[in-house]
Amino acid sequence: MDADGLESPPYVPWYRKPEGHEAPYALSTILTSKGAQFKCTACFPWIPESLDILWGGHAAQKPELIDPWKATAKKWMGAIAVGGKGRLLVFPKLATGSPFSVTLTEPNMQIDHVAWAISSNSPLEPLIVFTVTSVILIFNVNSRSIVGQLRGHGGPITSLSVHPAQPNLFCTTSRDFTTRIYDLALEPVQVPNNPHWLPLLEPSLAGPAHGLHMCEPEGEGIGQCVAVLVGGRSGGHKAAVKCSAFHPSQPLIATGGVDRAVKIWRIPPAVFSPPDQPRIAREDKPLFSTDLLHKARVESVYWLADDILVSRSAEALMRRNSDNVQDIYYEEGTAVVWQWLSLNRFFPPGKIPQKVMRGTASDYRNSESFKVLSAYHLPMTVPDFHVYRSIAHDPILLIPLGRTIRLFNISRFGPRTPPKFPGDDLAYLTKQMQLEGGSQQPTQDSSRSRAQGDADDAGGPRDDTGEEADVVADRQEATTAIYPPPAPLSFLFEAVEGWHIHVGPLKGGPTDISDIATCEVGCEGGVIVGTSGEDTLLIWQLQE
């Protein structure tokens, strides 16, 4: 109640307020570092209460961990890890504390991806996992030293994600068509332990591309590859894998790639209960796979709910006329919110999942077991696409564009416009149909064709030019028949009301700030972090 004794209105978070309200984020910090070339960021993702959900709540049942964990979480809350050229930088307390860094042996090497993780063996030791080309490095922020170095991918790593409930597991995707899952609680394999394939009696030497151990040591320190989702025609990706996302509660992981496919895989049970002898769990057939959602490569995928995902594709190169290969154009990329319809078939509610789980050919070969809930076109120049989701927060989509970040509440997305019924087009095509034989009356054109044939048989003059022209016209009419196109998608920036966050002037800060390249939400929705150009870090804080 207020001072007059009246009841105050109920609290409404900013992302649920009516249209016309501005997002209450204010630019608080601008940091520049000459020559750093910032490319990726990662905010410390946990709070003191996170121990209740990590590892299924088992860690919270240990009284000796509760108070030390709260102290660790408070110490590192607001820490930002930034990957740059030649070094990894860590800014504690929203860049108000003294930063520290780790320098790579090669100063020209670029850190492409960075994420926070924790080993179940040492839950009070936060780790930073980052990638350099195809190599994975693990950094301990307490000891400020590299504690692990892993290799295994046959091509550059394209994405990095950490399990939200079991942060000792992380996933990397690569241009070698594979996805690899690692466990920080294990040590690298030094001697391969591959099965033998009949008729051979010796261990296979097929290597990592086939989901097996390499003949050389996997690395040093901590971390071990426990599962490989292999690519290939049997069910895996047929091109580079671009993104991945762990399911928040089920043993599932979604991936997207250059082959336009979105796949949902079951994480092998051996990942959660490793065997005594290290062995890679190999999967080549996902539970779901389709390339019917997008027309171009899939750049991002996120879980919004147990069976609802959002995926984003790049712009698609399209052809207007199938007869003219030069008549091409670019179609805008899309953001699609869709539902996977087979979750309850593989994971029935209230029942223990099967130990061996295999779908049918219709599941991993262009499945149609999905439903598109919403779809929008995106601008051609979208440098980043970030989705923030938590239990107590609506899913928020962040898209940087120029010196502005656009924010959208995904729960406000409208349903996709259904395609119109092609009644007029069917009537037009029906008129073009001609039935051979029967009681059909001869038309003037058919009489003329028959007369021309009789003249040819009698040796009379033949009009080749006219006949060839008629054939060409018929072929052109057949190949250029107009079919009902799908319903056009609306542009997200025009169809959905959102919020803007600008790079405004900051007292004592630089004024020549470049366009925003990356952005993400941290501190349970209280902070937005972005990078601008190659050497600028931007921090907005929630003022609500």
CSV table of C-alpha atoms in Angstrom, one decimal, residues 61-481:
chain,number,residue,atom,x,y,z
A,61,GLN,CA,22.1,-32.0,-0.7
A,62,LYS,CA,25.7,-31.7,0.4
A,63,PRO,CA,25.7,-29.2,3.3
A,64,GLU,CA,29.5,-28.6,3.0
A,65,LEU,CA,28.9,-27.1,-0.5
A,66,ILE,CA,26.0,-24.7,0.2
A,67,ASP,CA,27.9,-21.8,1.8
A,68,PRO,CA,31.1,-22.0,-0.3
A,69,TRP,CA,29.0,-22.1,-3.4
A,70,LYS,CA,27.1,-19.0,-2.4
A,71,ALA,CA,30.4,-17.2,-1.8
A,72,THR,CA,31.7,-18.4,-5.2
A,73,ALA,CA,28.6,-17.3,-7.0
A,74,LYS,CA,28.6,-13.9,-5.4
A,75,LYS,CA,32.3,-13.5,-6.2
A,76,TRP,CA,31.9,-14.2,-9.9
A,77,MET,CA,28.4,-12.8,-10.6
A,78,GLY,CA,28.7,-10.2,-13.2
A,79,ALA,CA,32.0,-11.5,-14.6
A,80,ILE,CA,32.3,-11.3,-18.4
A,81,ALA,CA,34.7,-13.4,-20.4
A,82,VAL,CA,35.7,-11.9,-23.7
A,83,GLY,CA,37.5,-13.7,-26.5
A,84,GLY,CA,39.8,-11.6,-28.6
A,85,LYS,CA,42.8,-11.8,-30.9
A,86,GLY,CA,45.6,-13.6,-29.1
A,87,ARG,CA,44.1,-13.6,-25.6
A,88,LEU,CA,41.2,-14.2,-23.4
A,89,LEU,CA,40.1,-11.4,-21.1
A,90,VAL,CA,38.0,-11.6,-17.9
A,91,PHE,CA,36.2,-8.5,-16.5
A,92,PRO,CA,34.9,-9.1,-12.9
A,93,LYS,CA,31.9,-7.3,-11.5
A,94,LEU,CA,30.6,-5.9,-14.7
A,95,ALA,CA,34.0,-4.6,-15.7
A,96,THR,CA,34.3,-2.6,-12.4
A,97,GLY,CA,37.0,-4.9,-11.0
A,98,SER,CA,40.5,-5.4,-12.1
A,99,PRO,CA,40.6,-7.5,-15.4
A,100,PHE,CA,43.0,-10.3,-16.0
A,101,SER,CA,43.8,-12.3,-19.1
A,102,VAL,CA,45.5,-15.3,-20.5
A,103,THR,CA,47.7,-14.9,-23.6
A,104,LEU,CA,47.8,-17.5,-26.4
A,105,THR,CA,51.1,-18.8,-27.6
A,106,GLU,CA,50.3,-17.5,-31.1
A,107,PRO,CA,49.4,-13.8,-30.9
A,108,ASN,CA,47.6,-13.9,-34.2
A,109,MET,CA,45.2,-16.7,-33.3
A,110,GLN,CA,41.6,-15.7,-32.8
A,111,ILE,CA,39.4,-17.0,-30.0
A,112,ASP,CA,36.1,-17.8,-31.8
A,113,HIS,CA,33.8,-19.1,-29.0
A,114,VAL,CA,33.7,-18.8,-25.2
A,115,ALA,CA,31.5,-20.2,-22.4
A,116,TRP,CA,31.4,-20.8,-18.7
A,117,ALA,CA,31.4,-24.3,-17.3
A,118,ILE,CA,32.0,-26.2,-14.0
A,119,SER,CA,33.4,-29.7,-13.4
A,120,SER,CA,31.4,-31.9,-11.1
A,121,ASN,CA,34.6,-32.9,-9.4
A,122,SER,CA,35.3,-29.3,-8.4
A,123,PRO,CA,32.0,-27.4,-8.3
A,124,LEU,CA,33.7,-24.4,-6.5
A,125,GLU,CA,36.2,-23.9,-9.4
A,126,PRO,CA,34.5,-22.0,-12.3
A,127,LEU,CA,36.0,-22.7,-15.7
A,128,ILE,CA,36.0,-20.9,-19.0
A,129,VAL,CA,36.0,-23.1,-22.1
A,130,PHE,CA,37.1,-21.4,-25.3
A,131,THR,CA,38.0,-22.5,-28.8
A,132,VAL,CA,40.8,-21.6,-31.2
A,133,THR,CA,40.2,-23.1,-34.7
A,134,SER,CA,39.8,-26.8,-33.9
A,135,VAL,CA,41.4,-26.8,-30.4
A,136,ILE,CA,39.5,-26.5,-27.1
A,137,LEU,CA,41.1,-24.8,-24.1
A,138,ILE,CA,39.9,-24.9,-20.5
A,139,PHE,CA,40.8,-22.0,-18.2
A,140,ASN,CA,40.5,-22.0,-14.4
A,141,VAL,CA,39.6,-18.5,-13.2
A,142,ASN,CA,40.6,-19.1,-9.6
A,143,SER,CA,44.1,-20.3,-10.4
A,144,ARG,CA,44.2,-18.2,-13.6
A,145,SER,CA,45.8,-21.0,-15.5
A,146,ILE,CA,45.1,-23.4,-18.4
A,147,VAL,CA,44.0,-26.7,-17.0
A,148,GLY,CA,42.9,-28.5,-20.1
A,149,GLN,CA,43.7,-28.7,-23.8
A,150,LEU,CA,41.7,-31.0,-26.1
A,151,ARG,CA,41.5,-31.8,-29.8
A,152,GLY,CA,39.5,-34.1,-31.9
A,153,HIS,CA,37.6,-32.2,-34.6
A,154,GLY,CA,38.8,-32.4,-38.1
A,155,GLY,CA,37.8,-28.9,-39.0
A,156,PRO,CA,37.3,-25.4,-37.4
A,157,ILE,CA,34.8,-25.3,-34.5
A,158,THR,CA,31.7,-23.4,-35.4
A,159,SER,CA,29.8,-23.2,-32.0
A,160,LEU,CA,30.1,-24.0,-28.3
A,161,SER,CA,27.3,-24.6,-25.8
A,162,VAL,CA,27.2,-25.8,-22.2
A,163,HIS,CA,24.5,-28.0,-20.7
A,164,PRO,CA,22.2,-25.8,-18.5
A,165,ALA,CA,21.7,-28.3,-15.7
A,166,GLN,CA,25.0,-30.3,-15.9
A,167,PRO,CA,27.7,-27.7,-16.6
A,168,ASN,CA,30.4,-30.3,-16.8
A,169,LEU,CA,29.1,-31.3,-20.2
A,170,PHE,CA,29.7,-29.0,-23.2
A,171,CYS,CA,29.2,-29.5,-26.9
A,172,THR,CA,31.1,-28.3,-30.0
A,173,THR,CA,30.1,-28.3,-33.6
A,174,SER,CA,32.4,-28.2,-36.6
A,175,ARG,CA,32.9,-28.0,-40.3
A,176,ASP,CA,33.8,-31.7,-40.3
A,177,PHE,CA,30.0,-32.5,-40.2
A,178,THR,CA,30.1,-33.7,-36.6
A,179,THR,CA,29.0,-32.7,-33.2
A,180,ARG,CA,31.1,-33.7,-30.1
A,181,ILE,CA,30.1,-33.8,-26.5
A,182,TYR,CA,32.8,-33.5,-23.8
A,183,ASP,CA,32.8,-34.2,-20.0
A,184,LEU,CA,35.0,-32.0,-17.8
A,185,ALA,CA,34.9,-34.6,-15.0
A,186,LEU,CA,37.0,-37.0,-17.0
A,187,GLU,CA,40.6,-36.9,-18.3
A,188,PRO,CA,41.7,-37.1,-21.9
A,189,VAL,CA,42.2,-40.5,-23.5
A,190,GLN,CA,45.9,-41.2,-24.1
A,191,VAL,CA,45.5,-44.7,-25.7
A,192,PRO,CA,42.6,-45.4,-28.0
A,193,ASN,CA,40.0,-47.9,-26.9
A,194,ASN,CA,38.1,-48.6,-30.1
A,195,PRO,CA,35.9,-51.6,-30.9
A,196,HIS,CA,36.9,-54.1,-33.6
A,197,TRP,CA,34.8,-54.4,-36.7
A,198,LEU,CA,34.4,-57.9,-38.1
A,199,PRO,CA,36.1,-59.7,-39.7
A,200,LEU,CA,39.1,-57.9,-38.1
A,201,LEU,CA,40.1,-58.9,-34.6
A,202,GLU,CA,42.1,-55.7,-33.8
A,203,PRO,CA,40.7,-52.4,-32.7
A,204,SER,CA,39.5,-50.2,-35.5
A,205,LEU,CA,41.7,-47.3,-36.7
A,206,ALA,CA,38.9,-45.4,-38.4
A,207,GLY,CA,39.4,-42.3,-36.2
A,208,PRO,CA,37.4,-39.3,-35.0
A,209,ALA,CA,35.5,-38.8,-38.2
A,210,HIS,CA,33.7,-42.1,-37.6
A,211,GLY,CA,33.1,-41.4,-33.9
A,212,LEU,CA,36.1,-43.3,-32.6
A,213,HIS,CA,39.3,-42.4,-30.7
A,214,MET,CA,42.2,-41.0,-32.6
A,215,CYS,CA,45.5,-42.9,-32.6
A,216,GLU,CA,47.2,-40.0,-30.8
A,217,PRO,CA,46.5,-38.6,-27.3
A,218,GLU,CA,43.3,-36.6,-27.1
A,219,GLY,CA,44.9,-33.9,-25.1
A,220,GLU,CA,46.1,-33.1,-21.6
A,221,GLY,CA,44.6,-31.9,-18.3
A,222,ILE,CA,40.9,-32.3,-17.9
A,223,GLY,CA,38.1,-33.1,-20.4
A,224,GLN,CA,37.2,-36.1,-22.5
A,225,CYS,CA,35.0,-36.6,-25.6
A,226,VAL,CA,32.2,-38.9,-24.5
A,227,ALA,CA,29.9,-38.8,-27.6
A,228,VAL,CA,30.0,-38.0,-31.3
A,229,LEU,CA,27.0,-37.2,-33.4
A,230,VAL,CA,28.5,-38.2,-36.8
A,231,GLY,CA,27.6,-36.8,-40.2
A,232,GLY,CA,26.8,-38.6,-43.3
A,233,ARG,CA,24.0,-40.0,-45.4
A,234,SER,CA,22.8,-42.5,-42.8
A,235,GLY,CA,21.1,-39.7,-40.8
A,236,GLY,CA,23.7,-37.1,-39.8
A,237,HIS,CA,24.4,-33.7,-41.2
A,238,LYS,CA,25.6,-33.6,-44.8
A,239,ALA,CA,27.6,-30.4,-44.4
A,240,ALA,CA,29.1,-28.2,-41.7
A,241,VAL,CA,27.2,-28.1,-38.4
A,242,LYS,CA,26.7,-24.5,-37.3
A,243,CYS,CA,24.9,-24.5,-34.0
A,244,SER,CA,23.7,-26.7,-31.1
A,245,ALA,CA,21.5,-26.4,-28.0
A,246,PHE,CA,21.0,-28.7,-25.0
A,247,HIS,CA,17.5,-29.5,-23.9
A,248,PRO,CA,16.9,-27.9,-20.5
A,249,SER,CA,15.6,-31.1,-18.9
A,250,GLN,CA,15.6,-34.1,-21.3
A,251,PRO,CA,18.7,-35.9,-22.7
A,252,LEU,CA,18.3,-34.2,-26.0
A,253,ILE,CA,20.4,-31.8,-28.1
A,254,ALA,CA,19.3,-29.9,-31.2
A,255,THR,CA,21.7,-29.0,-34.1
A,256,GLY,CA,21.5,-27.0,-37.3
A,257,GLY,CA,23.8,-26.9,-40.3
A,258,VAL,CA,24.7,-25.7,-43.7
A,259,ASP,CA,22.6,-28.5,-45.2
A,260,ARG,CA,19.5,-26.5,-44.1
A,261,ALA,CA,18.6,-29.3,-41.7
A,262,VAL,CA,17.6,-29.1,-38.1
A,263,LYS,CA,18.1,-32.3,-36.1
A,264,ILE,CA,17.2,-33.5,-32.6
A,265,TRP,CA,19.5,-36.2,-31.2
A,266,ARG,CA,19.2,-38.3,-28.1
A,267,ILE,CA,22.3,-37.9,-25.9
A,268,PRO,CA,23.5,-41.4,-25.3
A,269,PRO,CA,23.0,-42.8,-21.8
A,270,ALA,CA,26.7,-43.5,-21.5
A,271,VAL,CA,27.3,-39.7,-21.4
A,272,PHE,CA,25.6,-39.5,-18.0
A,273,SER,CA,27.1,-42.7,-16.6
A,274,PRO,CA,30.5,-43.1,-18.2
A,275,PRO,CA,31.9,-46.7,-18.4
A,276,ASP,CA,35.1,-47.8,-16.6
A,277,GLN,CA,37.0,-48.0,-19.8
A,278,PRO,CA,36.7,-44.8,-21.9
A,279,ARG,CA,34.8,-45.3,-25.1
A,280,ILE,CA,33.0,-42.8,-27.3
A,281,ALA,CA,29.3,-43.2,-27.7
A,282,ARG,CA,28.5,-42.9,-31.4
A,283,GLU,CA,25.2,-41.8,-32.8
A,284,ASP,CA,24.4,-41.5,-36.5
A,285,LYS,CA,20.6,-41.4,-36.6
A,286,PRO,CA,18.8,-38.5,-34.9
A,287,LEU,CA,15.2,-38.8,-33.5
A,288,PHE,CA,14.1,-35.9,-35.7
A,289,SER,CA,15.5,-34.4,-38.9
A,290,THR,CA,14.1,-32.0,-41.5
A,291,ASP,CA,15.1,-29.5,-44.0
A,292,LEU,CA,11.6,-28.2,-44.6
A,293,LEU,CA,11.8,-25.4,-42.1
A,294,HIS,CA,14.4,-23.2,-43.8
A,295,LYS,CA,15.6,-22.5,-47.3
A,296,ALA,CA,19.2,-21.7,-46.3
A,297,ARG,CA,21.8,-22.7,-43.7
A,298,VAL,CA,20.6,-22.8,-40.1
A,299,GLU,CA,22.7,-20.3,-38.1
A,300,SER,CA,21.0,-20.6,-34.6
A,301,VAL,CA,18.7,-22.9,-32.7
A,302,TYR,CA,17.3,-22.5,-29.1
A,303,TRP,CA,14.9,-24.4,-26.9
A,304,LEU,CA,11.9,-22.4,-25.7
A,305,ALA,CA,10.0,-25.1,-24.0
A,306,ASP,CA,10.0,-28.9,-23.7
A,307,ASP,CA,8.9,-29.4,-27.3
A,308,ILE,CA,9.1,-25.8,-28.8
A,309,LEU,CA,12.2,-24.4,-30.5
A,310,VAL,CA,13.2,-21.3,-32.4
A,311,SER,CA,15.7,-21.5,-35.3
A,312,ARG,CA,17.1,-18.9,-37.6
A,313,SER,CA,18.4,-19.2,-41.1
A,314,ALA,CA,20.6,-17.0,-43.3
A,315,GLU,CA,19.4,-15.4,-46.5
A,316,ALA,CA,18.6,-17.9,-49.3
A,317,LEU,CA,19.7,-17.7,-52.9
A,318,MET,CA,16.6,-18.4,-55.0
A,319,ARG,CA,15.8,-18.7,-58.7
A,320,ARG,CA,12.8,-17.0,-60.3
A,321,ASN,CA,12.7,-19.1,-63.5
A,322,SER,CA,13.8,-22.7,-63.6
A,323,ASP,CA,14.7,-22.2,-67.3
A,324,ASN,CA,17.0,-19.3,-66.7
A,325,VAL,CA,19.8,-20.1,-64.3
A,326,GLN,CA,21.0,-16.5,-64.3
A,327,ASP,CA,17.6,-15.1,-63.0
A,328,ILE,CA,18.4,-15.4,-59.3
A,329,TYR,CA,17.8,-13.2,-56.2
A,330,TYR,CA,18.3,-13.4,-52.4
A,331,GLU,CA,15.4,-14.0,-50.1
A,332,GLU,CA,15.6,-12.7,-46.5
A,333,GLY,CA,16.5,-15.1,-43.7
A,334,THR,CA,13.8,-16.4,-41.4
A,335,ALA,CA,13.2,-16.9,-37.7
A,336,VAL,CA,10.8,-19.8,-37.2
A,337,VAL,CA,9.2,-20.9,-33.9
A,338,TRP,CA,8.1,-24.5,-34.2
A,339,GLN,CA,6.9,-27.5,-32.2
A,340,TRP,CA,8.4,-30.9,-32.3
A,341,LEU,CA,5.4,-33.3,-32.3
A,342,SER,CA,7.2,-36.5,-31.4
A,343,LEU,CA,8.6,-35.7,-27.9
A,344,ASN,CA,5.9,-37.7,-26.0
A,345,ARG,CA,6.4,-40.6,-28.4
A,346,PHE,CA,10.0,-41.0,-27.3
A,347,PHE,CA,9.7,-39.6,-23.8
A,348,PRO,CA,6.2,-40.6,-22.5
A,349,PRO,CA,5.2,-38.5,-19.5
A,350,GLY,CA,5.5,-40.4,-16.2
A,351,LYS,CA,7.5,-43.3,-17.8
A,352,ILE,CA,11.1,-44.2,-17.8
A,353,PRO,CA,12.7,-43.7,-21.3
A,354,GLN,CA,13.9,-46.7,-23.1
A,355,LYS,CA,17.5,-47.6,-22.9
A,356,VAL,CA,17.8,-48.2,-26.6
A,357,MET,CA,15.9,-45.5,-28.5
A,358,ARG,CA,15.7,-45.6,-32.3
A,359,GLY,CA,13.3,-43.8,-34.6
A,360,THR,CA,12.1,-44.9,-38.0
A,361,ALA,CA,13.3,-43.8,-41.4
A,362,SER,CA,10.6,-41.1,-41.5
A,363,ASP,CA,12.1,-39.6,-38.3
A,364,TYR,CA,15.7,-39.1,-39.5
A,365,ARG,CA,15.0,-38.7,-43.2
A,366,ASN,CA,13.2,-35.3,-43.7
A,367,SER,CA,10.5,-35.8,-41.0
A,368,GLU,CA,7.3,-33.8,-41.1
A,369,SER,CA,6.6,-34.3,-37.4
A,370,PHE,CA,6.6,-30.6,-36.7
A,371,LYS,CA,4.3,-27.7,-36.6
A,372,VAL,CA,5.3,-24.1,-37.5
A,373,LEU,CA,3.8,-21.8,-34.9
A,374,SER,CA,5.3,-18.5,-36.1
A,375,ALA,CA,7.7,-17.3,-38.8
A,376,TYR,CA,9.1,-14.0,-39.8
A,377,HIS,CA,11.6,-12.6,-42.2
A,378,LEU,CA,14.7,-11.0,-40.9
A,379,PRO,CA,16.8,-8.1,-42.4
A,380,MET,CA,19.6,-9.1,-44.7
A,381,THR,CA,22.3,-7.8,-42.5
A,382,VAL,CA,21.8,-9.5,-39.1
A,383,PRO,CA,25.2,-9.9,-37.4
A,384,ASP,CA,23.9,-11.8,-34.4
A,385,PHE,CA,20.8,-13.6,-33.1
A,386,HIS,CA,20.6,-14.3,-29.4
A,387,VAL,CA,17.7,-15.7,-27.3
A,388,TYR,CA,17.6,-15.5,-23.6
A,389,ARG,CA,15.4,-17.9,-21.7
A,390,SER,CA,14.9,-18.7,-18.0
A,391,ILE,CA,12.2,-20.1,-15.7
A,392,ALA,CA,11.2,-16.7,-14.4
A,393,HIS,CA,11.6,-14.7,-17.6
A,394,ASP,CA,9.8,-14.7,-20.9
A,395,PRO,CA,12.0,-15.6,-23.9
A,396,ILE,CA,13.6,-12.5,-25.3
A,397,LEU,CA,15.1,-12.2,-28.7
A,398,LEU,CA,18.0,-9.8,-29.2
A,399,ILE,CA,19.1,-8.6,-32.7
A,400,PRO,CA,21.8,-6.0,-33.2
A,401,LEU,CA,21.4,-3.7,-36.2
A,402,GLY,CA,23.7,-0.8,-36.6
A,403,ARG,CA,24.1,1.1,-33.3
A,404,THR,CA,20.9,-0.3,-31.9
A,405,ILE,CA,19.8,-3.6,-30.3
A,406,ARG,CA,16.2,-4.6,-31.1
A,407,LEU,CA,14.5,-6.7,-28.3
A,408,PHE,CA,11.4,-8.8,-28.9
A,409,ASN,CA,9.3,-10.9,-26.5
A,410,ILE,CA,8.9,-14.2,-28.4
A,411,SER,CA,5.7,-15.0,-26.6
A,412,ARG,CA,4.1,-12.0,-28.5
A,413,PHE,CA,4.9,-13.5,-31.9
A,414,GLY,CA,1.7,-14.0,-33.9
A,415,PRO,CA,0.7,-17.2,-35.8
A,416,ARG,CA,2.0,-17.7,-39.3
A,417,THR,CA,-0.4,-16.7,-42.0
A,418,PRO,CA,-1.9,-19.8,-43.5
A,419,PRO,CA,-1.5,-20.2,-47.3
A,420,LYS,CA,-4.5,-19.3,-49.4
A,421,PHE,CA,-6.7,-22.0,-50.9
A,422,PRO,CA,-5.5,-22.3,-54.6
A,423,GLY,CA,-9.1,-22.3,-56.0
A,424,ASP,CA,-8.4,-19.8,-58.9
A,425,ASP,CA,-5.1,-21.5,-59.8
A,426,LEU,CA,-6.8,-24.9,-59.9
A,427,ALA,CA,-9.5,-23.7,-62.1
A,428,TYR,CA,-6.9,-22.2,-64.5
A,429,LEU,CA,-4.9,-25.4,-64.6
A,430,THR,CA,-8.0,-27.5,-65.2
A,431,LYS,CA,-8.8,-25.5,-68.3
A,432,GLN,CA,-5.4,-26.3,-69.7
A,433,MET,CA,-6.0,-30.1,-69.3
A,434,GLN,CA,-6.7,-32.0,-72.5
A,435,LEU,CA,-8.1,-35.6,-72.5
A,436,GLU,CA,-7.0,-37.9,-75.3
A,437,GLY,CA,-9.6,-40.0,-77.1
A,438,GLY,CA,-13.1,-40.6,-75.8
A,439,SER,CA,-16.0,-38.6,-77.1
A,440,GLN,CA,-14.2,-35.3,-77.1
A,441,GLN,CA,-15.2,-33.2,-80.1
A,442,PRO,CA,-12.4,-32.2,-82.4
A,443,THR,CA,-11.5,-28.6,-82.1
A,444,GLN,CA,-10.3,-26.3,-84.9
A,445,ASP,CA,-6.7,-26.7,-83.8
A,446,SER,CA,-6.9,-30.5,-83.8
A,447,SER,CA,-8.6,-30.5,-87.3
A,448,ARG,CA,-5.8,-28.3,-88.6
A,449,SER,CA,-3.1,-30.6,-87.1
A,450,ARG,CA,-4.8,-33.6,-88.7
A,451,ALA,CA,-5.1,-31.8,-92.1
A,452,GLN,CA,-1.4,-30.9,-91.9
A,453,GLY,CA,-0.6,-34.6,-91.2
A,454,ASP,CA,-2.6,-35.7,-94.2
A,455,ALA,CA,-0.7,-33.2,-96.4
A,456,ASP,CA,2.6,-34.5,-95.1
A,457,ASP,CA,1.6,-38.1,-96.0
A,458,ALA,CA,0.5,-37.0,-99.5
A,459,GLY,CA,3.9,-35.3,-100.1
A,460,GLY,CA,2.4,-31.8,-99.9
A,461,PRO,CA,4.1,-28.7,-98.5
A,462,ARG,CA,4.9,-28.8,-94.8
A,463,ASP,CA,5.0,-25.8,-92.5
A,464,ASP,CA,7.9,-26.8,-90.3
A,465,THR,CA,8.3,-23.3,-88.9
A,466,GLY,CA,4.8,-23.0,-87.7
A,467,GLU,CA,4.8,-26.6,-86.2
A,468,GLU,CA,8.1,-26.0,-84.3
A,469,ALA,CA,6.8,-22.7,-83.0
A,470,ASP,CA,3.7,-24.4,-81.7
A,471,VAL,CA,5.8,-27.0,-79.9
A,472,VAL,CA,8.1,-24.4,-78.4
A,473,ALA,CA,5.1,-22.4,-77.2
A,474,ASP,CA,3.5,-25.5,-75.7
A,475,ARG,CA,6.7,-26.4,-73.8
A,476,GLN,CA,7.2,-22.8,-72.5
A,477,GLU,CA,3.5,-22.8,-71.3
A,478,ALA,CA,4.0,-26.2,-69.6
A,479,THR,CA,7.3,-25.2,-67.9
A,480,THR,CA,6.1,-21.7,-66.8
A,481,ALA,CA,2.8,-22.8,-65.3
